[in-house]
Amino acid sequence: MDLTSSSGGGGDPRQIEETKPLLGGDMSAPEGTKMGAVPCRRALLLCNGMRYKLLQEGDIQVCVIRHPRTFLSKILTSKFLRRWEPHHLTLADNSLASATPTGYMENSVSYSAIEDVQLLSWENAPKYCLQLTIPGGTVLLQAANSYLRDQWFHSLQWKKKIYKYKKVLSNPSRWEVVLKEIRTLVDMALTSPLQDDSINQAPLEIVSKLLSENTNLTTQEHENIIVAIAPLLENNHPPPDLCEFFCKHCRERPRSMVVIEVFTPVVQRILKHNMDFGKCPRLRLFTQEYILALNELNAGMEVVKKFIQSMHGPTGHCPHPRVLPNLVAVCLAAIYSCYEEFINSRDNSPSLKEIRNGCQQPCDRKPTLPLRLLHPSPDLVSQEATLSEARLKSVVVASSEIHVEVERTSTATPALTASTGNDSEPNLIDCLMVSPACSTMSIELGPQADRTLGCYVEILKLLSDYDDWRPSLASLLQPIPFPKEALAHEKFTQELKYVIQRFAEDPRQEVHSCLLSVRAGKDGWFQLYSPGGVACDDDGELFASMVHILMGSCYKTKKFLLSLAENKLGPCMLLALRGNQTMVEILCLMLEYNIIDNNDTQLQIISTLESTDVGKRMYEQLCDRQRELKELQRKGGPTRLTLPSKSTDADLARLLSSGSFGNLENLSLAFTNVTSACAEHLIKLPSLKQLNLWSTQFGDAGLRLLSEHLTMLQVLNLCETPVTDAGLLALSSMKSLCSLNMNSTKLSADTYEDLKAKLPNLKEVDVRYTEAW
């Protein structure tokens, strides 16, 4: 039988790859194994760009021929070939083994025993074969098709190569040769047609093990190895041991060019992908050390800022949704590490309850640093609702956590005085409640911890400057995910104030609403930075700013005012006395909505308003509005009213000011040009029960205002208005609604379900052409 060579011209790169040296050794094929002079041919496949998945196991036909090598060609060209056996082979780390170790595969075939792997094909014989040359014979593998045969070929070659590299790199001699072999290993992984995560990960793990077992390398050898494996790191995360090595390099040589040129793309890839740092803590630690290394450069935070800009991208919206959460996770972990020494000593410090009570339970605590915290003395607290300052006695207790000296001035009223008999665990802010004028709080951090804290708080500031990141950042920071030691650290709270200010200035409700606590009974940034809060150092300016923005958008205004009256009435009155217009408005609204029940407190608020020009003016306007309401109710007027088409807010204002509409029950503004601004006039109609706003520009702001005042409204038509979920949710407080038209609005299905649950009298609803339809 005449067998000719396969299509020649150029060698198969897969065969050339087999001849590459390992640690300088000669790995050329043994004499007598070349098949060019015999009548069988090796299938030389051209590089066609095919990609294969690395095989770990699979079904294949096996035939083993025991023969001297010189007789192999005669055996292959004979008409009769020995029987084929079906086997399920597993490509383990060290050998090729069968799930049924019988027959030809009774014993596994070690990769070290495989001298060569070839593709075979000959006429009038089984196709798609592989030849594995072993001492004293040949193992033939027959696949079902050419693709599967090639997949087995590349997988066997890869397993064989990786096995050899593990062996030779486990016992290195000369490091210049080791570096050469690492480069060869990296090139092999980059040029392999196998497409699998382990292809690039396996060389990284080999190098990682090599570095962990050889800790006496010079700095230059470190850098050479990092540069050699850099191409693999572009599309792969470094394994844990390699991360440890990278962290060490960042700490010891932060100014090395390797940090900028090699580590930057690696860290960028980590931050852009879904990352569970709980399962991969060393990846987070490496990212943390890399950023600290950038901060050690001459430009310092400017380099860090450019890195943050590169992660965000040049557009107004970051295209990578995982960058911000990953950056925040790194920042939180870094800030936590700054206080780790104090946190670890919590077992020897008094509990928050003990701090509140000013006592220490007898126990076997170690001698610790003194902690001076507030303890109110009952005989010093005034029982009258006055603005006089009460000096509270301080008590010394022991703690190894922090050294704090606090002397508090506070406004106390009977309604707002907390019960001292409460056995529940007090929250942190209650324990560290201080007045900014006379509080001194100091936590001494080491130089390295201080630099780390400054760097990562600055990063949080940079993140808060991006408009598209701010909503998510506010949501991530809303639960106050910092240790209590950080909140007791004056430097930290002062630096973080910039971030909170950015939240307070943002007009979007999803941002500034995160200043409030995540749930009732838990403190939020609003409480932390309010007058009397541990972080307040500006006489309440930030607090006033937060109140102003929250009052402008919060649809549960009465609930918010009630919260202020219960917890922050003293600070509100103090700032109103100083002429703060926002606080003056707050006190007026408390009177208008009858938030304050106590007559003495009402009189005190009135006295506070009349003590300033702006307060006096607003209080007079409040009295005038109330007189107008009473006058309208007394005079009566029509019960039904329809405004002409194309009427404006000004037209409605002129109409309502021209007469008495105290009895108006049905008002139609359909197809007019009124906006949310007209809500200020609509709330002066106390008898209104039916309101038609069909095809107007009435929006969310007006809807929130109506929900606070027109609680008796029964019929509301919002068809074709620009209202959204933010405004429609406010309708949940209008319990008298029995007919609601939301046709062609931006109503969502979730909001619709929420409204149905909260409006028990709702019988007629139109949600056509909405998401809820």
CSV table of N, CA, C and O in Angstrom, one decimal, residues 313-414:
chain,number,residue,atom,x,y,z
A,313,GLY,N,-13.9,56.7,33.0
A,313,GLY,CA,-14.0,56.9,31.6
A,313,GLY,C,-14.3,58.4,31.3
A,313,GLY,O,-14.7,59.2,32.1
A,314,PRO,N,-14.1,58.8,30.0
A,314,PRO,CA,-14.2,60.2,29.6
A,314,PRO,C,-15.7,60.7,29.5
A,314,PRO,O,-15.9,61.9,29.5
A,315,THR,N,-16.6,59.8,29.4
A,315,THR,CA,-18.0,60.2,29.2
A,315,THR,C,-18.6,60.6,30.6
A,315,THR,O,-18.1,60.3,31.6
A,316,GLY,N,-19.8,61.1,30.5
A,316,GLY,CA,-20.5,61.5,31.7
A,316,GLY,C,-21.1,60.3,32.5
A,316,GLY,O,-21.5,60.4,33.6
A,317,HIS,N,-21.1,59.1,31.8
A,317,HIS,CA,-21.7,57.9,32.5
A,317,HIS,C,-20.7,56.8,32.4
A,317,HIS,O,-20.2,56.5,31.3
A,318,CYS,N,-20.3,56.2,33.5
A,318,CYS,CA,-19.3,55.1,33.5
A,318,CYS,C,-19.9,53.9,32.9
A,318,CYS,O,-20.9,53.4,33.3
A,319,PRO,N,-19.2,53.3,31.9
A,319,PRO,CA,-19.7,52.1,31.2
A,319,PRO,C,-19.5,50.8,32.0
A,319,PRO,O,-20.0,49.8,31.5
A,320,HIS,N,-18.8,50.9,33.1
A,320,HIS,CA,-18.6,49.7,33.9
A,320,HIS,C,-19.3,49.7,35.2
A,320,HIS,O,-18.9,50.4,36.1
A,321,PRO,N,-20.4,49.0,35.4
A,321,PRO,CA,-21.2,49.1,36.6
A,321,PRO,C,-20.6,48.6,37.8
A,321,PRO,O,-21.0,48.9,38.9
A,322,ARG,N,-19.6,47.8,37.7
A,322,ARG,CA,-19.0,47.2,38.9
A,322,ARG,C,-17.8,48.0,39.5
A,322,ARG,O,-17.3,47.7,40.6
A,323,VAL,N,-17.4,49.0,38.8
A,323,VAL,CA,-16.2,49.8,39.2
A,323,VAL,C,-16.5,50.4,40.6
A,323,VAL,O,-15.7,50.3,41.5
A,324,LEU,N,-17.6,51.1,40.6
A,324,LEU,CA,-17.9,51.9,41.9
A,324,LEU,C,-18.1,51.0,43.1
A,324,LEU,O,-17.4,51.2,44.1
A,325,PRO,N,-18.9,49.9,43.0
A,325,PRO,CA,-19.0,49.0,44.2
A,325,PRO,C,-17.7,48.4,44.6
A,325,PRO,O,-17.4,48.3,45.8
A,326,ASN,N,-16.9,48.1,43.7
A,326,ASN,CA,-15.6,47.5,44.0
A,326,ASN,C,-14.6,48.5,44.6
A,326,ASN,O,-13.9,48.2,45.6
A,327,LEU,N,-14.6,49.7,44.1
A,327,LEU,CA,-13.8,50.8,44.7
A,327,LEU,C,-14.3,51.1,46.1
A,327,LEU,O,-13.4,51.3,47.0
A,328,VAL,N,-15.6,51.2,46.3
A,328,VAL,CA,-16.1,51.4,47.7
A,328,VAL,C,-15.7,50.3,48.6
A,328,VAL,O,-15.3,50.6,49.8
A,329,ALA,N,-15.8,49.1,48.2
A,329,ALA,CA,-15.4,47.9,49.0
A,329,ALA,C,-13.9,48.0,49.4
A,329,ALA,O,-13.6,47.7,50.6
A,330,VAL,N,-13.1,48.4,48.5
A,330,VAL,CA,-11.7,48.6,48.8
A,330,VAL,C,-11.5,49.7,49.8
A,330,VAL,O,-10.7,49.6,50.8
A,331,CYS,N,-12.2,50.8,49.6
A,331,CYS,CA,-12.1,52.0,50.5
A,331,CYS,C,-12.5,51.6,52.0
A,331,CYS,O,-11.9,51.9,52.9
A,332,LEU,N,-13.7,50.9,52.0
A,332,LEU,CA,-14.2,50.5,53.4
A,332,LEU,C,-13.2,49.6,54.1
A,332,LEU,O,-13.0,49.7,55.3
A,333,ALA,N,-12.7,48.6,53.3
A,333,ALA,CA,-11.7,47.7,54.0
A,333,ALA,C,-10.5,48.4,54.4
A,333,ALA,O,-9.9,48.1,55.5
A,334,ALA,N,-10.0,49.4,53.6
A,334,ALA,CA,-8.8,50.1,54.0
A,334,ALA,C,-9.0,51.0,55.2
A,334,ALA,O,-8.2,51.1,56.1
A,335,ILE,N,-10.2,51.7,55.3
A,335,ILE,CA,-10.5,52.5,56.4
A,335,ILE,C,-10.6,51.6,57.7
A,335,ILE,O,-10.2,52.0,58.8
A,336,TYR,N,-11.3,50.5,57.5
A,336,TYR,CA,-11.4,49.6,58.6
A,336,TYR,C,-10.1,49.2,59.2
A,336,TYR,O,-9.9,49.1,60.4
A,337,SER,N,-9.1,48.9,58.3
A,337,SER,CA,-7.8,48.4,58.7
A,337,SER,C,-7.1,49.5,59.6
A,337,SER,O,-6.2,49.2,60.4
A,338,CYS,N,-7.4,50.8,59.3
A,338,CYS,CA,-6.7,51.9,60.1
A,338,CYS,C,-7.1,51.8,61.6
A,338,CYS,O,-6.3,52.2,62.4
A,339,TYR,N,-8.3,51.3,61.9
A,339,TYR,CA,-8.8,51.2,63.3
A,339,TYR,C,-8.8,49.8,63.8
A,339,TYR,O,-9.4,49.5,64.8
A,340,GLU,N,-8.1,48.9,63.1
A,340,GLU,CA,-8.1,47.5,63.4
A,340,GLU,C,-7.6,47.2,64.8
A,340,GLU,O,-8.1,46.4,65.6
A,341,GLU,N,-6.5,48.0,65.2
A,341,GLU,CA,-6.0,47.8,66.5
A,341,GLU,C,-7.0,48.1,67.6
A,341,GLU,O,-7.1,47.4,68.6
A,342,PHE,N,-7.7,49.2,67.4
A,342,PHE,CA,-8.7,49.6,68.4
A,342,PHE,C,-9.9,48.6,68.4
A,342,PHE,O,-10.5,48.2,69.4
A,343,ILE,N,-10.3,48.1,67.2
A,343,ILE,CA,-11.4,47.2,67.1
A,343,ILE,C,-11.1,45.9,67.7
A,343,ILE,O,-11.9,45.3,68.4
A,344,ASN,N,-9.9,45.4,67.6
A,344,ASN,CA,-9.5,44.1,68.2
A,344,ASN,C,-9.5,44.2,69.7
A,344,ASN,O,-9.5,43.1,70.4
A,345,SER,N,-9.5,45.4,70.3
A,345,SER,CA,-9.5,45.5,71.8
A,345,SER,C,-10.9,45.8,72.3
A,345,SER,O,-11.0,46.1,73.5
A,346,ARG,N,-11.9,45.6,71.5
A,346,ARG,CA,-13.3,45.8,72.0
A,346,ARG,C,-13.7,45.0,73.1
A,346,ARG,O,-14.5,45.3,74.0
A,347,ASP,N,-13.1,43.7,73.2
A,347,ASP,CA,-13.5,42.8,74.3
A,347,ASP,C,-13.1,43.4,75.7
A,347,ASP,O,-13.7,43.0,76.7
A,348,ASN,N,-12.1,44.3,75.7
A,348,ASN,CA,-11.7,44.8,77.0
A,348,ASN,C,-12.2,46.2,77.2
A,348,ASN,O,-11.8,46.9,78.1
A,349,SER,N,-13.2,46.6,76.4
A,349,SER,CA,-13.7,48.0,76.6
A,349,SER,C,-15.1,47.9,77.0
A,349,SER,O,-15.8,46.9,76.8
A,350,PRO,N,-15.7,48.9,77.7
A,350,PRO,CA,-17.0,48.9,78.1
A,350,PRO,C,-18.0,48.9,77.0
A,350,PRO,O,-17.7,49.4,75.9
A,351,SER,N,-19.1,48.3,77.2
A,351,SER,CA,-20.1,48.2,76.1
A,351,SER,C,-20.8,49.6,76.0
A,351,SER,O,-20.6,50.5,76.9
A,352,LEU,N,-21.5,49.8,74.9
A,352,LEU,CA,-22.2,51.1,74.7
A,352,LEU,C,-23.2,51.4,75.9
A,352,LEU,O,-23.4,52.5,76.3
A,353,LYS,N,-23.8,50.3,76.3
A,353,LYS,CA,-24.8,50.5,77.4
A,353,LYS,C,-24.1,50.9,78.7
A,353,LYS,O,-24.5,51.8,79.4
A,354,GLU,N,-22.9,50.4,79.0
A,354,GLU,CA,-22.1,50.8,80.1
A,354,GLU,C,-21.6,52.2,80.0
A,354,GLU,O,-21.6,53.0,80.9
A,355,ILE,N,-21.2,52.6,78.8
A,355,ILE,CA,-20.8,54.0,78.5
A,355,ILE,C,-22.0,54.9,78.8
A,355,ILE,O,-21.8,56.0,79.4
A,356,ARG,N,-23.2,54.6,78.3
A,356,ARG,CA,-24.3,55.4,78.5
A,356,ARG,C,-24.6,55.6,80.0
A,356,ARG,O,-24.9,56.7,80.5
A,357,ASN,N,-24.5,54.5,80.7
A,357,ASN,CA,-24.8,54.5,82.2
A,357,ASN,C,-23.7,55.1,83.0
A,357,ASN,O,-23.8,55.3,84.2
A,358,GLY,N,-22.5,55.3,82.4
A,358,GLY,CA,-21.4,55.8,83.1
A,358,GLY,C,-20.8,54.9,84.2
A,358,GLY,O,-20.3,55.3,85.2
A,359,CYS,N,-20.9,53.6,84.0
A,359,CYS,CA,-20.4,52.7,85.0
A,359,CYS,C,-19.7,51.5,84.2
A,359,CYS,O,-19.9,51.4,83.1
A,360,GLN,N,-19.0,50.7,85.0
A,360,GLN,CA,-18.3,49.6,84.4
A,360,GLN,C,-18.6,48.4,85.3
A,360,GLN,O,-18.4,48.4,86.5
A,361,GLN,N,-19.1,47.3,84.7
A,361,GLN,CA,-19.4,46.1,85.4
A,361,GLN,C,-18.1,45.5,85.9
A,361,GLN,O,-17.1,45.5,85.2
A,362,PRO,N,-18.1,44.9,87.1
A,362,PRO,CA,-16.9,44.3,87.6
A,362,PRO,C,-16.6,43.1,86.7
A,362,PRO,O,-17.4,42.2,86.4
A,363,CYS,N,-15.4,43.0,86.2
A,363,CYS,CA,-14.9,41.9,85.3
A,363,CYS,C,-13.4,41.9,85.3
A,363,CYS,O,-12.8,42.8,85.9
A,364,ASP,N,-12.9,41.0,84.6
A,364,ASP,CA,-11.4,40.8,84.6
A,364,ASP,C,-10.8,41.6,83.4
A,364,ASP,O,-10.1,41.0,82.6
A,365,ARG,N,-11.2,42.8,83.3
A,365,ARG,CA,-10.7,43.6,82.2
A,365,ARG,C,-9.2,44.0,82.4
A,365,ARG,O,-8.9,44.3,83.6
A,366,LYS,N,-8.5,44.1,81.4
A,366,LYS,CA,-7.1,44.5,81.5
A,366,LYS,C,-7.0,46.0,81.7
A,366,LYS,O,-7.9,46.7,81.3
A,367,PRO,N,-6.0,46.5,82.4
A,367,PRO,CA,-5.8,48.0,82.5
A,367,PRO,C,-5.8,48.6,81.1
A,367,PRO,O,-5.1,48.1,80.2
A,368,THR,N,-6.5,49.7,80.9
A,368,THR,CA,-6.6,50.3,79.6
A,368,THR,C,-6.5,51.8,79.7
A,368,THR,O,-6.4,52.4,80.8
A,369,LEU,N,-6.5,52.4,78.5
A,369,LEU,CA,-6.5,53.9,78.5
A,369,LEU,C,-7.8,54.4,79.0
A,369,LEU,O,-8.8,53.8,78.8
A,370,PRO,N,-7.8,55.6,79.6
A,370,PRO,CA,-9.0,56.2,80.0
A,370,PRO,C,-9.9,56.7,78.9
A,370,PRO,O,-9.4,57.2,77.9
A,371,LEU,N,-11.2,56.5,79.1
A,371,LEU,CA,-12.1,57.0,78.1
A,371,LEU,C,-13.1,57.9,78.8
A,371,LEU,O,-13.8,57.5,79.7
A,372,ARG,N,-13.2,59.2,78.4
A,372,ARG,CA,-14.0,60.1,79.1
A,372,ARG,C,-15.2,60.4,78.2
A,372,ARG,O,-15.0,61.0,77.1
A,373,LEU,N,-16.4,60.0,78.6
A,373,LEU,CA,-17.6,60.2,77.8
A,373,LEU,C,-18.7,60.8,78.6
A,373,LEU,O,-18.7,60.8,79.8
A,374,LEU,N,-19.7,61.2,77.9
A,374,LEU,CA,-20.8,61.9,78.5
A,374,LEU,C,-21.7,61.0,79.4
A,374,LEU,O,-22.0,59.9,79.1
A,375,HIS,N,-22.0,61.5,80.6
A,375,HIS,CA,-23.0,60.8,81.4
A,375,HIS,C,-23.9,61.9,82.0
A,375,HIS,O,-23.4,62.7,82.8
A,376,PRO,N,-25.2,61.9,81.7
A,376,PRO,CA,-26.0,63.0,82.2
A,376,PRO,C,-26.4,62.7,83.7
A,376,PRO,O,-26.7,61.7,84.1
A,377,SER,N,-26.2,63.8,84.5
A,377,SER,CA,-26.6,63.7,85.9
A,377,SER,C,-28.1,64.2,86.0
A,377,SER,O,-28.4,65.4,85.6
A,378,PRO,N,-29.0,63.4,86.5
A,378,PRO,CA,-30.4,63.8,86.6
A,378,PRO,C,-30.6,65.2,87.3
A,378,PRO,O,-31.5,65.9,87.0
A,379,ASP,N,-29.8,65.5,88.3
A,379,ASP,CA,-30.1,66.7,89.1
A,379,ASP,C,-29.6,67.9,88.3
A,379,ASP,O,-29.9,69.0,88.7
A,380,LEU,N,-28.9,67.7,87.2
A,380,LEU,CA,-28.5,68.9,86.4
A,380,LEU,C,-29.3,69.2,85.2
A,380,LEU,O,-29.1,70.1,84.5
A,381,VAL,N,-30.3,68.3,84.9
A,381,VAL,CA,-31.1,68.4,83.7
A,381,VAL,C,-32.3,69.2,84.1
A,381,VAL,O,-33.1,68.8,84.9
A,382,SER,N,-32.6,70.3,83.4
A,382,SER,CA,-33.7,71.1,83.6
A,382,SER,C,-35.0,70.4,83.2
A,382,SER,O,-35.0,69.7,82.2
A,383,GLN,N,-36.0,70.5,84.0
A,383,GLN,CA,-37.3,69.9,83.7
A,383,GLN,C,-38.2,70.9,83.0
A,383,GLN,O,-39.4,70.6,82.7
A,384,GLU,N,-37.7,72.0,82.6
A,384,GLU,CA,-38.6,73.0,81.9
A,384,GLU,C,-38.1,73.1,80.4
A,384,GLU,O,-36.9,72.9,80.1
A,385,ALA,N,-39.0,73.4,79.5
A,385,ALA,CA,-38.7,73.5,78.1
A,385,ALA,C,-38.1,74.9,77.8
A,385,ALA,O,-38.8,75.8,77.4
A,386,THR,N,-36.8,75.0,78.1
A,386,THR,CA,-36.1,76.3,77.9
A,386,THR,C,-34.9,76.1,77.0
A,386,THR,O,-34.5,75.0,76.7
A,387,LEU,N,-34.4,77.2,76.5
A,387,LEU,CA,-33.2,77.2,75.7
A,387,LEU,C,-31.9,77.4,76.5
A,387,LEU,O,-30.8,77.6,75.9
A,388,SER,N,-32.0,77.4,77.8
A,388,SER,CA,-30.8,77.5,78.6
A,388,SER,C,-30.0,76.3,78.5
A,388,SER,O,-30.5,75.2,78.4
A,389,GLU,N,-28.6,76.4,78.6
A,389,GLU,CA,-27.7,75.3,78.4
A,389,GLU,C,-27.5,74.7,79.8
A,389,GLU,O,-27.3,75.4,80.8
A,390,ALA,N,-27.5,73.4,79.8
A,390,ALA,CA,-27.3,72.6,81.0
A,390,ALA,C,-26.0,71.9,80.9
A,390,ALA,O,-25.7,71.1,80.0
A,391,ARG,N,-25.1,72.2,81.9
A,391,ARG,CA,-23.8,71.6,81.9
A,391,ARG,C,-24.0,70.2,82.5
A,391,ARG,O,-24.6,70.0,83.6
A,392,LEU,N,-23.5,69.2,81.7
A,392,LEU,CA,-23.6,67.8,82.1
A,392,LEU,C,-22.3,67.3,82.6
A,392,LEU,O,-21.3,67.5,82.1
A,393,LYS,N,-22.4,66.5,83.7
A,393,LYS,CA,-21.2,66.0,84.4
A,393,LYS,C,-20.6,64.9,83.5
A,393,LYS,O,-21.3,64.1,82.9
A,394,SER,N,-19.3,64.8,83.5
A,394,SER,CA,-18.6,63.8,82.7
A,394,SER,C,-18.1,62.7,83.7
A,394,SER,O,-17.7,63.0,84.8
A,395,VAL,N,-18.1,61.5,83.3
A,395,VAL,CA,-17.6,60.4,84.1
A,395,VAL,C,-16.5,59.6,83.4
A,395,VAL,O,-16.6,59.4,82.2
A,396,VAL,N,-15.5,59.2,84.0
A,396,VAL,CA,-14.4,58.5,83.4
A,396,VAL,C,-14.6,57.0,83.5
A,396,VAL,O,-14.9,56.5,84.6
A,397,VAL,N,-14.5,56.3,82.4
A,397,VAL,CA,-14.6,54.9,82.4
A,397,VAL,C,-13.4,54.4,81.6
A,397,VAL,O,-12.7,55.1,81.0
A,398,ALA,N,-13.1,53.1,81.7
A,398,ALA,CA,-11.9,52.5,81.1
A,398,ALA,C,-12.2,52.0,79.8
A,398,ALA,O,-13.2,51.4,79.5
A,399,SER,N,-11.2,52.1,78.9
A,399,SER,CA,-11.4,51.6,77.5
A,399,SER,C,-10.0,51.5,76.9
A,399,SER,O,-9.2,52.4,77.0
A,400,SER,N,-9.7,50.5,76.1
A,400,SER,CA,-8.5,50.4,75.3
A,400,SER,C,-8.8,50.7,73.9
A,400,SER,O,-7.9,50.7,73.0
A,401,GLU,N,-10.0,51.1,73.6
A,401,GLU,CA,-10.4,51.4,72.2
A,401,GLU,C,-9.9,52.8,71.8
A,401,GLU,O,-9.2,53.0,70.8
A,402,ILE,N,-10.3,53.8,72.5
A,402,ILE,CA,-10.1,55.2,72.1
A,402,ILE,C,-9.9,56.1,73.3
A,402,ILE,O,-10.2,55.7,74.5
A,403,HIS,N,-9.3,57.2,73.1
A,403,HIS,CA,-9.2,58.2,74.2
A,403,HIS,C,-10.0,59.4,73.8
A,403,HIS,O,-9.7,60.1,72.9
A,404,VAL,N,-11.1,59.6,74.5
A,404,VAL,CA,-12.0,60.7,74.2
A,404,VAL,C,-12.3,61.5,75.4
A,404,VAL,O,-12.5,61.0,76.5
A,405,GLU,N,-12.2,62.8,75.3
A,405,GLU,CA,-12.6,63.7,76.3
A,405,GLU,C,-13.7,64.6,75.8
A,405,GLU,O,-13.6,65.3,74.9
A,406,VAL,N,-14.8,64.5,76.5
A,406,VAL,CA,-16.1,65.1,76.0
A,406,VAL,C,-16.6,65.9,77.1
A,406,VAL,O,-16.7,65.5,78.3
A,407,GLU,N,-17.1,67.1,76.8
A,407,GLU,CA,-17.8,68.0,77.8
A,407,GLU,C,-18.9,68.6,77.0
A,407,GLU,O,-18.7,69.3,76.0
A,408,ARG,N,-20.1,68.2,77.4
A,408,ARG,CA,-21.3,68.5,76.5
A,408,ARG,C,-22.1,69.6,77.1
A,408,ARG,O,-22.4,69.7,78.2
A,409,THR,N,-22.6,70.5,76.1
A,409,THR,CA,-23.7,71.4,76.4
A,409,THR,C,-24.9,71.0,75.6
A,409,THR,O,-24.8,70.6,74.5
A,410,SER,N,-26.1,71.0,76.2
A,410,SER,CA,-27.2,70.4,75.5
A,410,SER,C,-28.5,71.2,75.9
A,410,SER,O,-28.6,71.8,77.0
A,411,THR,N,-29.4,71.1,75.0
A,411,THR,CA,-30.8,71.7,75.3
A,411,THR,C,-31.7,70.5,75.6
A,411,THR,O,-31.8,69.6,74.9
A,412,ALA,N,-32.3,70.6,76.8
A,412,ALA,CA,-33.1,69.5,77.2
A,412,ALA,C,-34.6,69.9,77.4
A,412,ALA,O,-34.8,71.0,78.0
A,413,THR,N,-35.5,69.2,77.0
A,413,THR,CA,-36.9,69.4,77.3
A,413,THR,C,-37.5,68.2,77.8
A,413,THR,O,-37.1,67.1,77.5
A,414,PRO,N,-38.6,68.3,78.5
A,414,PRO,CA,-39.2,67.1,79.1
A,414,PRO,C,-39.7,66.1,78.0
A,414,PRO,O,-39.6,64.9,78.1
